[in-house]
Amino acid sequence: MGVQQITIGVEDADQRVDRWLKRRFPGLTHGRLEKLLRTGQIRVDGRRAKAALRLLAGQVVRLPPGIEAAPSGSGRAPVSESEARFVRSLVVHKDDDVLALNKPPGLAVQGGSGTTRHLDAMLDALRFEAAERPRLVHRLDRDTSGVLVLARNRRAAHKLAEAFRARTTRKLYWALVAGVPKPARGTIDMALAKRSSPRGERVAMDDDDGRRAITLYATVEALGKRAAWLVLWPLTGRTHQLRVHCAEALGTPIVGDRKYGAAAARLGGDIADGLHLHARRIDIPHPAGGMLTISAVLPAAMARSWALFGLDAEAEIDPFPRS
């Protein structure tokens, strides 16, 4: 095999380069790997890579000739017919470079501890005769529904990942929150940090040690003092950013958020269980040029809540127009 140029997808981001190489190329011995790194034959974005370098989505790793990859599909079970039908039913956009899904709530994007069913394991069913397996370029929380973009080839993955990294994308989320924020619209600029707790890892506001997190929000409709429909635009992409900003910065937790909302996020009555947070729309530069806009309808539970309150679930709302 000749020189390889491999674009790092979001599923491989934040790994040490040496560990990523060992997983991808199990036949590469430790001694040879050390020599390749030491002599500069492995490069990331054109620069010599050290073993401890952590990879970022969109970066390109250059490998010298003679490194053989693991067999295609190695370590992945075949996708069942039922799972293939299911994941194909989620497709809301398809072209030569980009796929987009309307991810349902409860479906993890990637595997983890105790997670056996996840989207990443089903991606082979979304080839649609293409030579390459689709690649994840961003994530949504397990309990968040909505638009999820996939790249259909290496070139598209590089361009899409770069768009997310450069923040030239715009993601608009719909949320139903308990209470009504004051003021009705504004900017939340509060740093977030991960914390361990008896109930697992949580994210909390931390201006001293946290990473900066910025969210624009606008109230579409206040439902008395009981609840409100918000549109949220995260300018940064921190873990659980929207959930923590709504709960702690605004004091209006997202309905159904058991992790950050507790009892305050349970409206009761006929309101469905589950997190009422949906990635409604994304605007992203298309790898072939121009801007691609994709929207996703509300999942059934949220649609029922919208109907109960007499809200328009099909509305095209953009409270943050581009200048």
mmCIF file of N, CA and C in Angstrom, residues 242-321:
data_model
loop_
_atom_site.group_PDB
_atom_site.id
_atom_site.type_symbol
_atom_site.label_atom_id
_atom_site.label_comp_id
_atom_site.label_asym_id
_atom_site.label_seq_id
_atom_site.Cartn_x
_atom_site.Cartn_y
_atom_site.Cartn_z
ATOM 1 N N LEU A 242 -26.640 23.157 26.138
ATOM 2 C CA LEU A 242 -27.969 23.761 26.133
ATOM 3 C C LEU A 242 -28.752 23.375 27.380
ATOM 4 N N ARG A 243 -28.595 22.147 27.813
ATOM 5 C CA ARG A 243 -29.328 21.679 28.988
ATOM 6 C C ARG A 243 -28.896 22.431 30.246
ATOM 7 N N VAL A 244 -27.594 22.610 30.417
ATOM 8 C CA VAL A 244 -27.092 23.294 31.613
ATOM 9 C C VAL A 244 -27.382 24.790 31.531
ATOM 10 N N HIS A 245 -27.214 25.394 30.367
ATOM 11 C CA HIS A 245 -27.496 26.826 30.240
ATOM 12 C C HIS A 245 -28.966 27.127 30.525
ATOM 13 N N CYS A 246 -29.870 26.289 30.025
ATOM 14 C CA CYS A 246 -31.291 26.517 30.300
ATOM 15 C C CYS A 246 -31.605 26.355 31.786
ATOM 16 N N ALA A 247 -31.055 25.299 32.372
ATOM 17 C CA ALA A 247 -31.384 25.000 33.772
ATOM 18 C C ALA A 247 -30.731 25.974 34.740
ATOM 19 N N GLU A 248 -29.429 26.236 34.562
ATOM 20 C CA GLU A 248 -28.683 26.991 35.566
ATOM 21 C C GLU A 248 -28.571 28.475 35.248
ATOM 22 N N ALA A 249 -28.400 28.831 33.971
ATOM 23 C CA ALA A 249 -28.267 30.248 33.647
ATOM 24 C C ALA A 249 -29.613 30.943 33.544
ATOM 25 N N LEU A 250 -30.591 30.273 32.921
ATOM 26 C CA LEU A 250 -31.911 30.884 32.756
ATOM 27 C C LEU A 250 -32.878 30.522 33.874
ATOM 28 N N GLY A 251 -32.616 29.422 34.569
ATOM 29 C CA GLY A 251 -33.553 28.968 35.595
ATOM 30 C C GLY A 251 -34.801 28.353 35.013
ATOM 31 N N THR A 252 -34.726 27.924 33.755
ATOM 32 C CA THR A 252 -35.868 27.297 33.088
ATOM 33 C C THR A 252 -35.401 25.966 32.476
ATOM 34 N N PRO A 253 -35.344 24.902 33.260
ATOM 35 C CA PRO A 253 -34.833 23.621 32.738
ATOM 36 C C PRO A 253 -35.686 23.096 31.598
ATOM 37 N N ILE A 254 -35.046 22.356 30.706
ATOM 38 C CA ILE A 254 -35.769 21.752 29.591
ATOM 39 C C ILE A 254 -36.697 20.668 30.111
ATOM 40 N N VAL A 255 -37.926 20.682 29.650
ATOM 41 C CA VAL A 255 -38.930 19.710 30.086
ATOM 42 C C VAL A 255 -38.426 18.292 29.816
ATOM 43 N N GLY A 256 -38.543 17.442 30.830
ATOM 44 C CA GLY A 256 -38.128 16.051 30.705
ATOM 45 C C GLY A 256 -36.660 15.805 30.980
ATOM 46 N N ASP A 257 -35.915 16.834 31.379
ATOM 47 C CA ASP A 257 -34.478 16.666 31.637
ATOM 48 C C ASP A 257 -34.282 16.165 33.064
ATOM 49 N N ARG A 258 -34.154 14.858 33.203
ATOM 50 C CA ARG A 258 -34.003 14.256 34.523
ATOM 51 C C ARG A 258 -32.623 14.523 35.124
ATOM 52 N N LYS A 259 -31.641 14.792 34.291
ATOM 53 C CA LYS A 259 -30.280 14.982 34.794
ATOM 54 C C LYS A 259 -30.071 16.380 35.367
ATOM 55 N N TYR A 260 -30.598 17.385 34.686
ATOM 56 C CA TYR A 260 -30.355 18.759 35.114
ATOM 57 C C TYR A 260 -31.623 19.497 35.550
ATOM 58 N N GLY A 261 -32.782 18.941 35.263
ATOM 59 C CA GLY A 261 -34.002 19.662 35.577
ATOM 60 C C GLY A 261 -34.690 19.227 36.853
ATOM 61 N N ALA A 262 -34.484 17.961 37.237
ATOM 62 C CA ALA A 262 -35.140 17.389 38.419
ATOM 63 C C ALA A 262 -36.647 17.630 38.340
ATOM 64 N N ALA A 263 -37.268 17.868 39.481
ATOM 65 C CA ALA A 263 -38.729 17.987 39.528
ATOM 66 C C ALA A 263 -39.227 19.202 38.768
ATOM 67 N N ALA A 264 -38.398 20.255 38.670
ATOM 68 C CA ALA A 264 -38.836 21.485 38.014
ATOM 69 C C ALA A 264 -39.123 21.284 36.536
ATOM 70 N N ALA A 265 -38.521 20.243 35.934
ATOM 71 C CA ALA A 265 -38.683 20.034 34.500
ATOM 72 C C ALA A 265 -39.848 19.107 34.171
ATOM 73 N N ARG A 266 -40.646 18.726 35.150
ATOM 74 C CA ARG A 266 -41.769 17.835 34.919
ATOM 75 C C ARG A 266 -43.066 18.634 34.976
ATOM 76 N N LEU A 267 -43.654 18.867 33.820
ATOM 77 C CA LEU A 267 -44.872 19.678 33.789
ATOM 78 C C LEU A 267 -46.093 18.876 34.200
ATOM 79 N N GLY A 268 -46.000 17.542 34.103
ATOM 80 C CA GLY A 268 -47.129 16.707 34.511
ATOM 81 C C GLY A 268 -48.242 16.736 33.479
ATOM 82 N N GLY A 269 -49.410 16.316 33.884
ATOM 83 C CA GLY A 269 -50.555 16.271 32.983
ATOM 84 C C GLY A 269 -50.311 15.301 31.843
ATOM 85 N N ASP A 270 -50.653 15.729 30.637
ATOM 86 C CA ASP A 270 -50.523 14.869 29.466
ATOM 87 C C ASP A 270 -49.202 15.066 28.737
ATOM 88 N N ILE A 271 -48.279 15.823 29.332
ATOM 89 C CA ILE A 271 -46.989 16.043 28.691
ATOM 90 C C ILE A 271 -46.185 14.749 28.697
ATOM 91 N N ALA A 272 -45.672 14.377 27.540
ATOM 92 C CA ALA A 272 -44.926 13.127 27.408
ATOM 93 C C ALA A 272 -43.623 13.178 28.183
ATOM 94 N N ASP A 273 -43.173 12.008 28.624
ATOM 95 C CA ASP A 273 -41.854 11.908 29.233
ATOM 96 C C ASP A 273 -40.789 12.102 28.157
ATOM 97 N N GLY A 274 -39.586 12.338 28.596
ATOM 98 C CA GLY A 274 -38.481 12.464 27.646
ATOM 99 C C GLY A 274 -38.043 13.901 27.462
ATOM 100 N N LEU A 275 -36.778 14.060 27.105
ATOM 101 C CA LEU A 275 -36.176 15.379 26.926
ATOM 102 C C LEU A 275 -36.805 16.098 25.737
ATOM 103 N N HIS A 276 -37.279 17.312 25.973
ATOM 104 C CA HIS A 276 -37.916 18.112 24.924
ATOM 105 C C HIS A 276 -36.882 19.059 24.304
ATOM 106 N N LEU A 277 -35.901 18.449 23.633
ATOM 107 C CA LEU A 277 -34.840 19.208 22.972
ATOM 108 C C LEU A 277 -34.606 18.572 21.601
ATOM 109 N N HIS A 278 -34.699 19.386 20.557
ATOM 110 C CA HIS A 278 -34.673 18.871 19.184
ATOM 111 C C HIS A 278 -33.812 19.758 18.300
ATOM 112 N N ALA A 279 -32.853 19.143 17.599
ATOM 113 C CA ALA A 279 -32.036 19.873 16.621
ATOM 114 C C ALA A 279 -32.881 20.072 15.374
ATOM 115 N N ARG A 280 -33.538 21.207 15.305
ATOM 116 C CA ARG A 280 -34.546 21.452 14.273
ATOM 117 C C ARG A 280 -33.936 21.734 12.901
ATOM 118 N N ARG A 281 -32.808 22.467 12.882
ATOM 119 C CA ARG A 281 -32.288 22.927 11.594
ATOM 120 C C ARG A 281 -30.778 23.098 11.659
ATOM 121 N N ILE A 282 -30.130 22.858 10.522
ATOM 122 C CA ILE A 282 -28.704 23.143 10.413
ATOM 123 C C ILE A 282 -28.440 23.844 9.089
ATOM 124 N N ASP A 283 -27.610 24.865 9.130
ATOM 125 C CA ASP A 283 -27.084 25.534 7.943
ATOM 126 C C ASP A 283 -25.587 25.251 7.928
ATOM 127 N N ILE A 284 -25.100 24.633 6.850
ATOM 128 C CA ILE A 284 -23.703 24.230 6.809
ATOM 129 C C ILE A 284 -23.157 24.386 5.394
ATOM 130 N N PRO A 285 -21.916 24.863 5.251
ATOM 131 C CA PRO A 285 -21.326 24.932 3.909
ATOM 132 C C PRO A 285 -21.243 23.539 3.286
ATOM 133 N N HIS A 286 -21.757 23.405 2.060
ATOM 134 C CA HIS A 286 -21.708 22.110 1.381
ATOM 135 C C HIS A 286 -20.304 21.865 0.845
ATOM 136 N N PRO A 287 -19.808 20.632 0.927
ATOM 137 C CA PRO A 287 -18.457 20.358 0.427
ATOM 138 C C PRO A 287 -18.244 20.735 -1.035
ATOM 139 N N ALA A 288 -19.319 20.733 -1.829
ATOM 140 C CA ALA A 288 -19.200 21.080 -3.246
ATOM 141 C C ALA A 288 -19.452 22.559 -3.509
ATOM 142 N N GLY A 289 -19.729 23.327 -2.462
ATOM 143 C CA GLY A 289 -19.980 24.755 -2.611
ATOM 144 C C GLY A 289 -21.394 25.134 -2.223
ATOM 145 N N GLY A 290 -21.571 26.382 -1.824
ATOM 146 C CA GLY A 290 -22.884 26.855 -1.417
ATOM 147 C C GLY A 290 -23.220 26.452 0.004
ATOM 148 N N MET A 291 -24.395 26.867 0.443
ATOM 149 C CA MET A 291 -24.849 26.577 1.798
ATOM 150 C C MET A 291 -25.988 25.570 1.753
ATOM 151 N N LEU A 292 -25.901 24.550 2.587
ATOM 152 C CA LEU A 292 -26.919 23.512 2.682
ATOM 153 C C LEU A 292 -27.739 23.746 3.941
ATOM 154 N N THR A 293 -29.057 23.790 3.799
ATOM 155 C CA THR A 293 -29.970 23.943 4.936
ATOM 156 C C THR A 293 -30.852 22.704 5.032
ATOM 157 N N ILE A 294 -30.871 22.086 6.207
ATOM 158 C CA ILE A 294 -31.643 20.861 6.420
ATOM 159 C C ILE A 294 -32.474 21.031 7.684
ATOM 160 N N SER A 295 -33.739 20.655 7.610
ATOM 161 C CA SER A 295 -34.629 20.696 8.775
ATOM 162 C C SER A 295 -35.154 19.301 9.076
ATOM 163 N N ALA A 296 -35.552 19.088 10.323
ATOM 164 C CA ALA A 296 -36.085 17.795 10.750
ATOM 165 C C ALA A 296 -37.337 18.020 11.580
ATOM 166 N N VAL A 297 -38.384 17.245 11.294
ATOM 167 C CA VAL A 297 -39.643 17.387 12.029
ATOM 168 C C VAL A 297 -39.467 16.891 13.459
ATOM 169 N N LEU A 298 -40.331 17.352 14.337
ATOM 170 C CA LEU A 298 -40.287 16.951 15.737
ATOM 171 C C LEU A 298 -40.582 15.459 15.890
ATOM 172 N N PRO A 299 -39.960 14.805 16.875
ATOM 173 C CA PRO A 299 -40.335 13.416 17.177
ATOM 174 C C PRO A 299 -41.742 13.381 17.755
ATOM 175 N N ALA A 300 -42.322 12.202 17.765
ATOM 176 C CA ALA A 300 -43.737 12.063 18.125
ATOM 177 C C ALA A 300 -44.069 12.636 19.496
ATOM 178 N N ALA A 301 -43.218 12.385 20.495
ATOM 179 C CA ALA A 301 -43.525 12.860 21.856
ATOM 180 C C ALA A 301 -43.549 14.369 21.919
ATOM 181 N N MET A 302 -42.560 15.015 21.303
ATOM 182 C CA MET A 302 -42.546 16.476 21.306
ATOM 183 C C MET A 302 -43.689 17.042 20.475
ATOM 184 N N ALA A 303 -44.011 16.388 19.365
ATOM 185 C CA ALA A 303 -45.120 16.858 18.537
ATOM 186 C C ALA A 303 -46.429 16.840 19.327
ATOM 187 N N ARG A 304 -46.617 15.814 20.182
ATOM 188 C CA ARG A 304 -47.829 15.757 21.010
ATOM 189 C C ARG A 304 -47.857 16.915 22.002
ATOM 190 N N SER A 305 -46.705 17.259 22.578
ATOM 191 C CA SER A 305 -46.653 18.379 23.517
ATOM 192 C C SER A 305 -46.954 19.687 22.804
ATOM 193 N N TRP A 306 -46.415 19.844 21.600
ATOM 194 C CA TRP A 306 -46.711 21.056 20.820
ATOM 195 C C TRP A 306 -48.214 21.156 20.542
ATOM 196 N N ALA A 307 -48.810 20.026 20.216
ATOM 197 C CA ALA A 307 -50.248 20.029 19.934
ATOM 198 C C ALA A 307 -51.065 20.367 21.185
ATOM 199 N N LEU A 308 -50.648 19.856 22.335
ATOM 200 C CA LEU A 308 -51.369 20.138 23.581
ATOM 201 C C LEU A 308 -51.398 21.625 23.900
ATOM 202 N N PHE A 309 -50.303 22.297 23.570
ATOM 203 C CA PHE A 309 -50.224 23.736 23.850
ATOM 204 C C PHE A 309 -50.666 24.589 22.661
ATOM 205 N N GLY A 310 -51.097 23.954 21.577
ATOM 206 C CA GLY A 310 -51.553 24.702 20.421
ATOM 207 C C GLY A 310 -50.432 25.401 19.668
ATOM 208 N N LEU A 311 -49.219 24.816 19.700
ATOM 209 C CA LEU A 311 -48.072 25.410 19.024
ATOM 210 C C LEU A 311 -47.930 24.831 17.618
ATOM 211 N N ASP A 312 -47.335 25.603 16.739
ATOM 212 C CA ASP A 312 -47.173 25.198 15.340
ATOM 213 C C ASP A 312 -45.876 24.412 15.171
ATOM 214 N N ALA A 313 -46.001 23.092 15.071
ATOM 215 C CA ALA A 313 -44.820 22.238 14.982
ATOM 216 C C ALA A 313 -44.146 22.303 13.626
ATOM 217 N N GLU A 314 -44.786 22.916 12.642
ATOM 218 C CA GLU A 314 -44.210 23.005 11.302
ATOM 219 C C GLU A 314 -43.722 24.409 10.977
ATOM 220 N N ALA A 315 -43.698 25.288 11.954
ATOM 221 C CA ALA A 315 -43.311 26.675 11.719
ATOM 222 C C ALA A 315 -41.853 26.772 11.277
ATOM 223 N N GLU A 316 -41.581 27.704 10.370
ATOM 224 C CA GLU A 316 -40.211 28.031 9.972
ATOM 225 C C GLU A 316 -39.806 29.304 10.720
ATOM 226 N N ILE A 317 -39.052 29.128 11.775
ATOM 227 C CA ILE A 317 -38.723 30.237 12.670
ATOM 228 C C ILE A 317 -37.213 30.456 12.674
ATOM 229 N N ASP A 318 -36.804 31.706 12.455
ATOM 230 C CA ASP A 318 -35.389 32.042 12.500
ATOM 231 C C ASP A 318 -35.231 33.374 13.233
ATOM 232 N N PRO A 319 -35.111 33.301 14.565
ATOM 233 C CA PRO A 319 -34.969 34.551 15.329
ATOM 234 C C PRO A 319 -33.568 35.139 15.290
ATOM 235 N N PHE A 320 -32.641 34.457 14.610
ATOM 236 C CA PHE A 320 -31.251 34.923 14.545
ATOM 237 C C PHE A 320 -30.817 35.052 13.083
ATOM 238 N N PRO A 321 -31.488 35.897 12.285
ATOM 239 C CA PRO A 321 -31.131 35.982 10.860
ATOM 240 C C PRO A 321 -29.702 36.453 10.677
#
